[in-house]
Coordinates of C-alpha atoms and ligand atoms in Angstrom, one line a residue:
Chain A
X1 CA 0.0 0.0 0.0
X2 CA 1.6 3.3 -1.1
X3 CA -0.8 5.6 0.8
X4 CA 0.2 7.4 4.0
X5 CA -1.0 5.8 7.3
X6 CA -2.1 9.1 8.8
X7 CA -4.4 9.9 5.8
X8 CA -6.1 6.4 5.9
X9 CA -9.0 7.6 8.0
X10 CA -10.2 10.0 5.4
X11 CA -13.0 8.4 3.5
X12 CA -13.9 9.2 -0.1
X13 CA -17.2 11.0 -0.6
X14 CA -17.9 10.9 3.2
X15 CA -18.4 13.9 5.6
X16 CA -14.7 13.8 6.7
X17 CA -13.3 14.1 3.2
X18 CA -13.1 17.9 3.4
X19 CA -11.0 18.1 6.6
X20 CA -7.3 18.5 7.1
X21 CA -5.2 15.8 8.7
X22 CA -1.9 16.1 10.5
X23 CA 1.2 14.6 8.9
X24 CA 4.0 12.7 10.8
X25 CA 5.9 15.9 11.6
X26 CA 2.9 17.6 13.2
X27 CA 2.1 14.5 15.2
X28 CA 5.7 14.1 16.3
X29 CA 5.9 17.6 17.6
X30 CA 2.8 17.0 19.8
X31 CA 4.9 14.6 22.0
X32 CA 8.3 16.1 21.5
X33 CA 9.2 17.0 25.1
X34 CA 11.5 19.8 24.3
X35 CA 9.1 21.5 21.9
X36 CA 6.2 20.9 24.3
X37 CA 8.1 22.5 27.2
X38 CA 8.4 25.7 25.0
X39 CA 4.7 25.5 24.1
X40 CA 3.9 24.9 27.7
X41 CA 5.5 28.2 28.7
X42 CA 3.9 30.0 25.7
X43 CA 0.4 28.6 26.3
X44 CA 0.7 29.4 30.1
X45 CA 1.7 33.0 29.4
X46 CA -1.2 33.4 26.9
X47 CA -3.6 31.9 29.3
X48 CA -2.4 34.3 32.0
X49 CA -3.0 37.2 29.7
X50 CA -6.5 35.9 29.0
X51 CA -7.1 35.5 32.7
X52 CA -5.9 39.0 33.5
X53 CA -8.0 40.5 30.7
X54 CA -11.0 38.7 32.2
X55 CA -10.8 40.0 35.7
Chain B
X1 CA -24.1 42.4 61.3
X2 CA -25.1 41.6 57.7
X3 CA -25.8 38.1 56.5
X4 CA -25.0 36.8 53.0
X5 CA -26.5 33.5 52.0
X6 CA -24.9 31.6 49.1
X7 CA -27.1 28.9 47.6
X8 CA -24.9 26.2 46.0
X9 CA -21.4 25.2 46.9
X10 CA -20.1 24.4 43.4
X11 CA -17.5 26.2 41.4
X12 CA -19.3 29.5 41.4
X13 CA -20.9 29.5 44.8
X14 CA -17.8 28.2 46.6
X15 CA -15.7 30.9 45.0
X16 CA -18.2 33.6 46.0
X17 CA -18.6 32.3 49.5
X18 CA -14.9 31.9 50.3
X19 CA -13.9 35.3 49.0
X20 CA -16.9 36.9 50.7
X21 CA -15.9 35.3 54.0
X22 CA -12.3 36.5 53.6
X23 CA -13.3 40.1 52.7
X24 CA -16.1 40.4 55.3
X25 CA -14.2 38.9 58.2
X26 CA -16.0 37.8 61.4
X27 CA -18.0 41.1 61.6
X28 CA -20.5 39.6 59.1
X29 CA -21.9 36.2 58.4
X30 CA -21.6 34.1 55.3
X31 CA -23.9 31.1 55.1
X32 CA -23.6 28.4 52.4
X33 CA -26.6 26.2 51.6
X34 CA -25.6 23.2 49.5
X35 CA -27.0 19.7 49.4
X36 CA -23.8 17.7 49.0
X37 CA -21.3 17.0 51.8
X38 CA -18.5 17.0 49.3
X39 CA -17.1 19.5 46.8
X40 CA -16.4 18.1 43.4
X41 CA -13.8 19.3 40.8
X42 CA -16.2 18.4 38.0
X43 CA -13.8 18.7 35.0
X44 CA -11.7 15.8 36.4
X45 CA -14.8 13.6 36.4
X46 CA -13.8 12.8 32.9
X47 CA -10.8 10.9 34.2
X48 CA -13.0 9.2 36.8
X49 CA -15.3 8.2 34.0
X50 CA -12.5 6.2 32.3
X51 CA -11.2 4.7 35.5
X52 CA -8.0 6.8 35.7
X53 CA -9.0 8.6 38.9
X54 CA -11.0 7.7 41.9
X55 CA -13.9 9.6 43.3
X56 CA -11.8 10.5 46.3
X57 CA -9.2 12.3 44.1
X58 CA -11.8 14.7 42.7
X59 CA -13.9 15.4 45.8
X60 CA -13.3 16.5 49.4
X61 CA -15.4 17.2 52.5
X62 CA -16.8 20.8 52.6
X63 CA -17.5 21.0 56.4
X64 CA -13.8 21.4 57.6
X65 CA -13.1 23.9 54.8
X66 CA -16.1 26.0 55.7
X67 CA -15.2 25.7 59.4
X68 CA -11.7 27.0 58.7
X69 CA -13.1 29.9 56.6
X70 CA -15.7 30.8 59.3
X71 CA -18.6 30.1 57.0
X72 CA -21.8 28.7 58.4
X73 CA -22.5 25.6 56.4
X74 CA -26.0 24.1 56.0
X75 CA -26.1 20.8 54.2
X76 CA -29.5 21.5 52.6
X77 CA -31.1 22.4 49.3
X78 CA -33.0 25.7 48.8
X79 CA -36.7 25.3 48.0
X80 CA -38.0 28.9 47.7
X81 CA -37.2 32.5 48.2
X82 CA -39.3 35.2 49.9
X83 CA -37.5 38.3 48.8
X84 CA -40.1 40.6 50.6
X85 CA -40.4 38.4 53.7
X86 CA -43.8 37.2 54.7
X87 CA -46.9 38.5 56.5
X88 CA -45.2 38.5 59.9
X89 CA -41.8 40.0 58.9
X90 CA -40.3 42.3 56.2
X91 CA -37.0 40.4 56.3
X92 CA -36.3 38.4 53.2
X93 CA -35.6 34.7 53.7
X94 CA -34.9 31.5 51.9
X95 CA -36.6 28.2 52.8
X96 CA -34.2 25.2 52.8
X97 CA -34.7 21.5 53.3
X98 CA -31.8 19.6 55.0
X99 CA -30.2 16.7 53.2
X100 CA -27.7 15.7 55.9
X101 CA -28.3 12.4 57.7
X102 CA -30.3 12.9 60.9
X103 CA -31.9 16.1 59.7
X104 CA -33.0 15.1 56.3
X105 CA -36.4 16.4 55.2
X106 CA -36.6 19.1 57.9
X107 CA -36.9 22.7 56.7
X108 CA -35.7 26.0 58.0
X109 CA -36.2 29.7 56.9
X110 CA -32.9 31.5 56.8
X111 CA -33.2 35.3 56.8
X112 CA -30.7 37.2 54.6
X113 CA -29.5 40.7 53.8
X114 CA -28.0 39.5 50.5
X115 CA -28.4 36.3 48.6
X116 CA -26.4 34.7 45.8
X117 CA -28.1 32.0 43.7
X118 CA -25.3 29.7 42.5
X119 CA -27.3 26.5 42.3
X120 CA -25.9 25.4 39.0
X121 CA -27.9 23.2 36.7
X122 CA -30.7 20.7 37.2
X123 CA -29.4 17.7 35.1
X124 CA -32.6 17.4 33.2
X125 CA -32.4 13.8 32.1
X126 CA -36.2 13.6 32.2
X127 CA -36.5 15.9 29.1
X128 CA -35.6 12.9 26.9
X129 CA -37.7 9.8 27.3
X130 CA -35.4 6.9 28.3
X131 CA -32.5 9.2 29.3
X132 CA -33.8 9.4 32.9
X133 CA -36.5 10.6 35.2
X134 CA -36.3 14.2 36.3
X135 CA -32.8 14.8 37.4
X136 CA -32.0 11.1 37.8
X137 CA -30.0 9.2 35.2
X138 CA -31.8 6.4 33.5
X139 CA -30.6 2.8 33.1
X140 CA -29.6 2.8 29.4
X141 CA -26.8 5.4 29.3
X142 CA -24.1 6.7 31.5
X143 CA -23.1 10.2 32.6
X144 CA -20.0 12.0 33.9
X145 CA -21.8 15.0 35.3
X146 CA -21.3 13.9 38.9
X147 CA -18.5 12.0 40.5
X148 CA -20.8 9.1 41.3
X149 CA -22.1 9.0 37.7
X150 CA -18.5 8.9 36.5
X151 CA -17.6 6.0 38.8
X152 CA -20.5 4.1 37.2
X153 CA -19.5 5.1 33.7
X154 CA -16.0 3.7 34.3
X155 CA -17.5 0.4 35.5
X156 CA -19.6 0.1 32.4
X157 CA -16.6 1.0 30.2
X158 CA -14.5 -1.7 31.8
X159 CA -17.3 -4.3 31.0
X160 CA -17.2 -3.2 27.3
X161 CA -13.4 -3.5 27.3
X162 CA -13.7 -7.1 28.6
X163 CA -16.3 -7.9 26.0
X164 CA -14.0 -6.6 23.2
X165 CA -11.1 -8.6 24.6
X166 CA -13.3 -11.7 24.2
X167 CA -13.6 -10.8 20.5
X168 CA -17.0 -9.0 20.4
X169 CA -17.2 -5.6 18.7
X170 CA -18.7 -2.8 20.7
X171 CA -20.4 0.5 19.7
X172 CA -19.8 3.7 21.6
X173 CA -22.1 6.7 21.2
X174 CA -21.1 9.9 23.0
X175 CA -22.5 13.4 22.9
X176 CA -25.6 15.3 23.8
X177 CA -29.0 13.7 24.8
X178 CA -31.3 16.5 23.6
X179 CA -31.6 19.2 21.0
X180 CA -31.1 22.0 23.6
X181 CA -28.0 20.8 25.4
X182 CA -24.9 22.7 26.4
X183 CA -21.6 21.3 27.7
X184 CA -20.5 19.8 24.4
X185 CA -16.9 20.3 25.6
X186 CA -17.3 17.7 28.4
X187 CA -18.6 15.1 25.9
X188 CA -15.9 16.0 23.5
X189 CA -13.2 15.4 26.1
X190 CA -14.9 12.2 27.2
X191 CA -15.1 10.7 23.7
X192 CA -11.3 11.2 23.2
X193 CA -10.5 9.8 26.6
X194 CA -12.5 6.7 25.8
X195 CA -10.7 6.4 22.4
X196 CA -7.4 6.8 24.3
X197 CA -8.3 4.1 26.9
X198 CA -9.4 1.7 24.2
X199 CA -6.1 2.1 22.4
X200 CA -4.3 1.5 25.7
X201 CA -6.3 -1.6 26.4
X202 CA -5.4 -2.9 22.9
X203 CA -9.1 -3.1 21.8
X204 CA -9.4 0.1 19.6
X205 CA -9.9 -2.0 16.5
X206 CA -12.9 -3.7 18.1
X207 CA -14.7 -0.4 18.7
X208 CA -16.9 1.8 16.6
X209 CA -16.9 5.2 18.2
X210 CA -19.5 7.8 17.2
X211 CA -20.3 11.4 18.3
X212 CA -23.9 12.6 18.3
X213 CA -24.6 16.3 19.1
X214 CA -27.0 19.1 18.7
X215 CA -24.3 21.4 17.2
X216 CA -25.1 22.4 13.6
X217 CA -21.4 21.9 12.8
X218 CA -18.7 20.0 14.6
X219 CA -16.7 22.4 16.8
X220 CA -19.6 24.7 17.6
X221 CA -19.1 23.9 21.3
X222 CA -22.1 26.1 22.2
X223 CA -20.2 29.3 21.4
X224 CA -21.1 29.4 17.7
X225 CA -17.6 28.0 17.0
X226 CA -14.4 30.0 17.2
X227 CA -11.4 30.9 15.0
X228 CA -8.1 29.9 16.4
X229 CA -4.7 31.2 15.4
X230 CA -2.7 28.3 13.9
X231 CA 0.2 28.4 11.4
X232 CA -0.6 32.0 10.5
X233 CA -4.2 31.3 9.8
X234 CA -7.4 32.0 11.8
X235 CA -8.7 28.4 11.5
X236 CA -12.4 27.6 12.3
X237 CA -12.9 25.2 15.1
X238 CA -15.0 23.2 12.6
X239 CA -11.8 22.3 10.7
X240 CA -9.9 21.7 14.0
X241 CA -12.6 19.4 15.4
X242 CA -13.2 17.5 12.1
X243 CA -9.5 17.0 11.8
X244 CA -9.3 15.5 15.3
X245 CA -12.3 13.3 14.8
X246 CA -10.9 12.0 11.5
X247 CA -7.4 11.4 12.9
X248 CA -8.8 9.4 15.7
X249 CA -11.3 7.5 13.5
X250 CA -14.4 8.8 15.2
X251 CA -17.5 9.3 13.1
X252 CA -20.1 12.0 13.8
X253 CA -23.8 12.8 13.6
X254 CA -24.5 16.5 14.1
X255 CA -27.6 18.7 14.2
X256 CA -29.3 15.9 16.2
X257 CA -32.0 16.1 18.8
X258 CA -32.0 12.8 20.6
X259 CA -35.7 12.3 21.3
X260 CA -35.8 8.8 22.8
X261 CA -33.4 6.4 24.3
X262 CA -34.0 2.6 24.7
X263 CA -31.8 -0.2 25.8
X264 CA -29.0 -0.1 23.2
X265 CA -30.6 2.4 20.9
X266 CA -30.9 6.2 20.6
X267 CA -33.6 7.7 18.4
X268 CA -33.0 11.2 16.9
X269 CA -34.3 13.9 14.7
X270 CA -32.0 15.9 12.5
X271 CA -32.0 19.5 11.4
X272 CA -33.2 18.5 8.0
X273 CA -36.3 17.0 9.6
X274 CA -35.3 13.4 9.0
X275 CA -35.3 10.8 11.8
X276 CA -32.8 8.1 12.5
X277 CA -31.6 5.7 15.2
X278 CA -28.2 4.6 16.4
X279 CA -27.4 1.4 18.2
X280 CA -24.9 1.4 21.0
X281 CA -23.4 -0.9 23.7
X282 CA -22.1 2.1 25.7
X283 CA -23.4 5.6 25.6
X284 CA -22.7 8.8 27.5
X285 CA -25.2 11.5 26.6
X286 CA -25.1 14.9 28.4
X287 CA -28.6 15.9 29.6
X288 CA -30.1 19.3 28.9
X289 CA -29.7 21.8 31.8
X290 CA -32.5 23.7 33.5
X291 CA -32.7 25.8 36.7
X292 CA -33.0 23.7 39.9
X293 CA -36.7 24.7 40.2
X294 CA -36.5 27.3 43.0
X295 CA -39.8 29.1 43.7
X296 CA -40.3 32.7 44.7
X297 CA -43.2 34.2 46.8
X298 CA -44.3 37.7 47.5
X299 CA -45.0 39.0 51.0
X300 CA -48.7 38.0 50.7
X301 CA -47.7 34.5 49.7
X302 CA -48.5 34.9 46.0
X303 CA -46.3 33.1 43.5
X304 CA -43.7 35.4 41.9
X305 CA -41.5 32.7 40.4
X306 CA -42.0 34.1 36.9
X307 CA -40.9 37.5 38.0
X308 CA -37.6 36.3 39.5
X309 CA -36.8 33.3 37.2
X310 CA -36.9 32.8 33.4
X311 CA -39.1 30.0 32.1
X312 CA -36.1 27.7 32.0
X313 CA -35.7 28.1 35.8
X314 CA -32.5 30.2 35.7
X315 CA -32.6 33.5 37.6
X316 CA -33.1 36.7 35.8
X317 CA -30.3 39.2 36.0
X318 CA -29.2 42.4 34.3
X319 CA -29.3 40.9 30.8
X320 CA -31.2 42.1 27.8
X321 CA -33.8 39.4 27.4
X322 CA -35.6 41.2 24.6
X323 CA -32.8 41.1 22.0
X324 CA -35.0 39.1 19.6
X325 CA -33.7 37.5 16.4
X326 CA -30.0 36.6 16.3
X327 CA -29.3 39.3 13.8
X328 CA -30.0 41.8 16.6
X329 CA -27.8 40.2 19.2
X330 CA -25.1 42.3 20.7
X331 CA -22.3 41.7 23.2
X332 CA -24.0 44.2 25.4
X333 CA -27.0 41.9 25.8
X334 CA -24.9 39.9 28.3
X335 CA -25.2 40.6 32.0
X336 CA -22.4 42.6 33.7
X337 CA -23.4 42.7 37.4
X338 CA -25.7 39.6 37.7
X339 CA -28.1 41.6 40.0
X340 CA -31.7 40.6 39.8
X341 CA -33.7 43.5 38.2
X342 CA -36.5 43.3 40.7
X343 CA -34.7 42.6 44.0
X344 CA -31.4 44.4 44.3
X345 CA -30.0 42.3 47.1
X346 CA -30.3 39.1 45.0
X347 CA -27.7 38.0 42.5
X348 CA -27.0 34.9 40.4
X349 CA -23.7 33.5 39.2
X350 CA -22.4 30.5 37.3
X351 CA -24.9 28.3 35.4
X352 CA -27.7 29.6 37.6
X353 CA -28.1 33.0 35.9
X354 CA -30.4 33.2 32.9
X355 CA -28.5 34.0 29.7
X356 CA -30.1 36.5 27.4
X357 CA -30.1 34.1 24.4
X358 CA -27.9 31.4 22.9
X359 CA -24.5 32.2 21.4
X360 CA -24.8 29.6 18.6
X361 CA -27.2 30.4 15.8
X362 CA -30.7 29.3 16.7
X363 CA -32.0 26.5 14.4
X364 CA -34.9 24.2 14.2
X365 CA -35.9 21.3 12.0
X366 CA -38.8 21.7 9.5
X367 CA -40.9 19.9 12.1
X368 CA -40.4 22.9 14.4
X369 CA -38.0 21.1 16.8
X370 CA -35.4 23.5 18.1
X371 CA -31.9 22.0 17.7
X372 CA -29.1 24.2 18.8
X373 CA -26.7 24.4 21.7
X374 CA -27.6 26.6 24.7
X375 CA -24.8 28.8 25.9
X376 CA -22.1 27.3 28.2
X377 CA -21.1 28.9 31.5
X378 CA -17.9 26.9 32.0
X379 CA -15.6 26.8 35.0
X380 CA -13.5 29.9 34.5
X381 CA -16.5 32.3 33.8
X382 CA -18.4 30.7 36.7
X383 CA -15.5 31.4 39.1
X384 CA -14.9 34.9 37.8
X385 CA -18.6 35.8 38.0
X386 CA -18.8 34.3 41.5
X387 CA -15.9 36.4 42.7
X388 CA -17.2 39.6 41.1
X389 CA -20.7 39.2 42.6
X390 CA -19.1 38.5 46.1
X391 CA -17.0 41.7 45.6
X392 CA -20.1 43.8 44.8
X393 CA -22.0 42.5 47.9
X394 CA -19.0 42.9 50.2
X395 CA -18.6 46.5 49.0
X396 CA -22.3 47.2 49.6
X397 CA -21.9 45.8 53.1
X398 CA -18.6 47.5 54.0
X399 CA -18.8 50.7 52.0
X400 CA -22.6 51.3 51.9
X401 CA -25.6 50.4 49.8
X402 CA -24.6 52.8 47.0
X403 CA -21.1 51.2 46.4
X404 CA -20.7 50.6 42.6
X405 CA -21.2 47.0 41.5
X406 CA -18.3 45.0 40.0
X407 CA -18.7 43.8 36.4
X408 CA -17.8 40.5 34.8
X409 CA -19.5 40.2 31.4
X410 CA -18.9 37.1 29.4
X411 CA -18.5 39.4 26.4
X412 CA -15.3 40.8 28.1
X413 CA -14.1 37.5 29.5
X414 CA -12.1 34.6 28.2
X415 CA -12.2 31.0 29.0
X416 CA -9.5 28.4 28.9
X417 CA -10.6 24.9 28.1
X418 CA -8.3 21.9 28.1
X419 CA -9.7 18.7 26.7
X420 CA -7.3 16.0 27.6
X421 CA -7.0 12.4 26.3
X422 CA -5.3 10.0 28.6
X423 CA -3.8 10.8 32.0
X424 CA -0.1 9.7 31.7
X425 CA 2.3 12.5 31.7
X426 CA 4.1 11.5 28.5
X427 CA 1.5 9.4 26.7
X428 CA -1.5 11.7 27.1
X429 CA -2.2 14.6 24.8
X430 CA -4.7 17.4 25.1
X431 CA -6.4 20.0 22.9
X432 CA -5.7 23.2 24.8
X433 CA -8.0 26.1 23.8
X434 CA -8.5 29.6 24.9
X435 CA -11.3 31.8 23.7
X436 CA -11.5 35.5 24.2
X437 CA -14.1 36.7 24.6
X438 CA -16.5 33.9 25.3
X439 CA -19.4 35.8 23.8
X440 CA -18.3 37.1 20.4
X441 CA -18.3 40.9 20.0
X442 CA -18.7 41.5 16.2
X443 CA -18.5 45.3 16.7
X444 CA -15.1 45.2 18.5
X445 CA -13.7 42.2 16.5
X446 CA -15.3 42.4 13.1
X447 CA -15.2 39.1 11.3
X448 CA -14.5 36.4 13.8
X449 CA -16.0 38.3 16.8
X450 CA -13.0 37.4 18.9
X451 CA -9.4 38.5 19.5
X452 CA -7.4 35.8 17.5
X453 CA -4.3 36.7 19.4
X454 CA -5.9 35.2 22.5
X455 CA -8.2 32.7 20.9
X456 CA -6.1 29.7 20.0
X457 CA -6.0 26.0 20.2
X458 CA -3.4 23.3 19.8
X459 CA -2.9 19.6 20.5
X460 CA 0.0 18.3 22.5
X461 CA 1.6 17.3 25.8
X462 CA 1.8 20.9 26.9
X463 CA -2.0 21.2 27.2
X464 CA -2.0 17.9 29.0
X465 CA 0.4 19.1 31.6
X466 CA -1.7 22.2 32.1
X467 CA -4.8 20.0 32.7
X468 CA -2.9 18.1 35.4
X469 CA -1.7 21.3 37.0
X470 CA -5.2 22.8 36.9
X471 CA -6.6 19.7 38.6
X472 CA -4.2 20.1 41.6
X473 CA -4.3 23.9 41.6
X474 CA -8.1 24.2 41.7
X475 CA -8.5 21.6 44.4
X476 CA -5.8 23.4 46.4
X477 CA -7.6 26.7 45.9
X478 CA -11.0 25.2 46.8
X479 CA -9.5 23.7 50.0
X480 CA -8.3 27.2 50.9
X481 CA -4.7 26.1 51.3
X482 CA -1.8 28.5 51.6
X483 CA -1.8 31.1 48.8
X484 CA -5.3 30.1 47.5
X485 CA -6.3 33.7 46.8
X486 CA -3.3 34.0 44.4
X487 CA -4.6 31.2 42.1
X488 CA -6.8 32.8 39.5
X489 CA -10.3 31.5 38.8
Ligands
FAD1 C1 -18.1 16.4 32.9 C2 -17.9 17.8 32.9 C3 -16.7 18.3 32.6 C4 -16.4 19.7 32.6 N1 -15.2 20.1 32.2 C5 -14.9 21.5 32.3 C6 -13.6 22.0 31.9 O1 -12.7 21.2 31.6 N2 -13.4 23.3 32.0 C7 -14.4 24.2 32.4 O2 -14.2 25.4 32.5 N3 -15.6 23.7 32.7 C8 -15.9 22.4 32.6 N4 -17.2 22.0 33.0 C9 -18.2 22.9 33.4 C10 -18.1 23.3 34.8 O3 -18.1 22.2 35.6 C11 -19.2 24.2 35.2 O4 -19.1 25.4 34.4 C12 -19.2 24.7 36.6 O5 -19.3 23.6 37.5 C13 -20.4 25.6 36.9 O6 -20.3 26.1 38.2 P1 -21.7 26.4 39.0 O7 -21.2 26.8 40.4 O8 -22.5 27.3 38.3 O9 -22.4 25.0 39.1 P2 -22.0 23.7 39.9 O10 -20.5 23.6 40.0 O11 -22.7 22.6 39.3 O12 -22.5 24.0 41.4 C14 -23.9 24.1 41.7 C15 -24.0 23.7 43.2 O13 -25.3 24.0 43.6 C16 -25.8 22.9 44.4 N5 -27.3 22.9 44.3 C17 -28.1 22.3 43.4 N6 -29.4 22.6 43.8 C18 -29.4 23.3 44.9 C19 -30.4 23.9 45.7 N7 -31.7 23.7 45.5 N8 -30.0 24.6 46.8 C20 -28.7 24.8 47.1 N9 -27.7 24.3 46.3 C21 -28.0 23.6 45.3 C22 -25.2 21.7 43.7 O14 -25.2 20.6 44.6 C23 -23.8 22.2 43.4 O15 -22.9 22.0 44.5 C24 -17.5 20.6 32.9 C25 -18.7 20.1 33.3 C26 -19.0 18.7 33.2 C27 -20.3 18.2 33.6

């Protein structure tokens, strides 16, 4: 099978055919600890801004 | 000495009562009336519902916390309000019925100077035949709305896992159990936790997992969807959600009003007017929410419930309830002070206040059945509103009746939502989302209605760690442990 594993769930002519799907790099980054530590800091800072704007 | 009575010791009421007790000190009295002996960090019920946490980890006893805070605690449920007193006294009071063992069923009238209604939702399972009776869950589906429900859900899930291990396929149906539900986010989180657990148990290939909801598009979440900043684009939550569902092999039915549940089968009507049914071996369907059914009486005993409460049972506050069609909706329709327009010493916060209208576009099927999400009042807004209301009341008590009220409009407030999948620190992931503001303001943010610098979403371990931290932080805060006031709502 020549197709890519991560695209296998998209079904022709079905309601999910129009969506986007992550490739292996995007998936890898989700669990890459170093990258996620950076994201953790950024998301926390953004959330703190949202919290402070909300009070 | 003034007395503030807080009805409901959940996310909103607990926040209001604990801050009020701190600000008022011992010169005034704060009373909490709530029927449960334990406080529950509801968002973590999701993990209880897949057997990854125990009930004990998401609950704690309220009595010692309230004793420490100097709060008078009545384990009881409120039945009715007399905001003008009665024929023998002008003093407003609330009638409560005790639920604690030994006193159960006895009633008391508690007089108040100020009252906060933070009674949250009635889980209205009875609105859908077969989903349950009144606020009691039925026998065909499970729920994660309370810690006990979640324990039961985990047991049923384990049975399905064992069945699949024996080689029998199982169908999972998760979503909303009525056309007028809110809280899609909780069902969304639960479906991906189930998917994660089935993978972990090695039986994912034996499971057909399906989403069913009243959203007109996937990713509506009761807020009419949102646009998130990703890779330089403002991407609709529809794309984000559809992508996640596709990636995890989860099918979906949307625009659905579940109108009947039987053993192993849910019947539904769709926005296009057609009807369908879906079989399941395991189903978690969120019930619609209503107010808890408090009554209100005038001084002469006449029923003024319709003056104080909206028809859905939630308390009327300073919202614009006459906005009409969705084309006329404005961010300014949303309440700011949560003060009841008739009785100025009465406030509502959290799920208990009556929203002016939905946030999602109202829709109905050609048969006239309304099918659209009702607006969510999630944890963060519930906490912030509770604190603002407590602040207003404390100012009135301490600075005088004319002290200005504090404002906390959901049109100027964000919400952070972390939908995790799995619990392990390195094998779980989460979709972390923030939305600012919760209620879109199309005048201030033309186009998406929201500030896309602060409305974002992404999937990864980072969000998952945040979810873990939030669990511990909020329980720490609710227990009033050292530094609790520094932890934001
Ligand atoms: C499974 C699940 C997961 C969720 N996950 C998240 C999440 O990840 N993030 C998020 O922000 N939000 C989440 N939410 C929503 C969040 O839990 C609610 O927004 C929040 O609990 C609302 O707070 P509240 O105080 O209005 O209501 P509640 O927390 O429900 O509190 C209401 C309280 O009033 C009491 N009460 C009821 N009737 C009476 C009466 N007659 N008299 C006195 N007291 C009464 C109840 O016992 C309860 O203690 C989730 C909800 C669910 C169900």
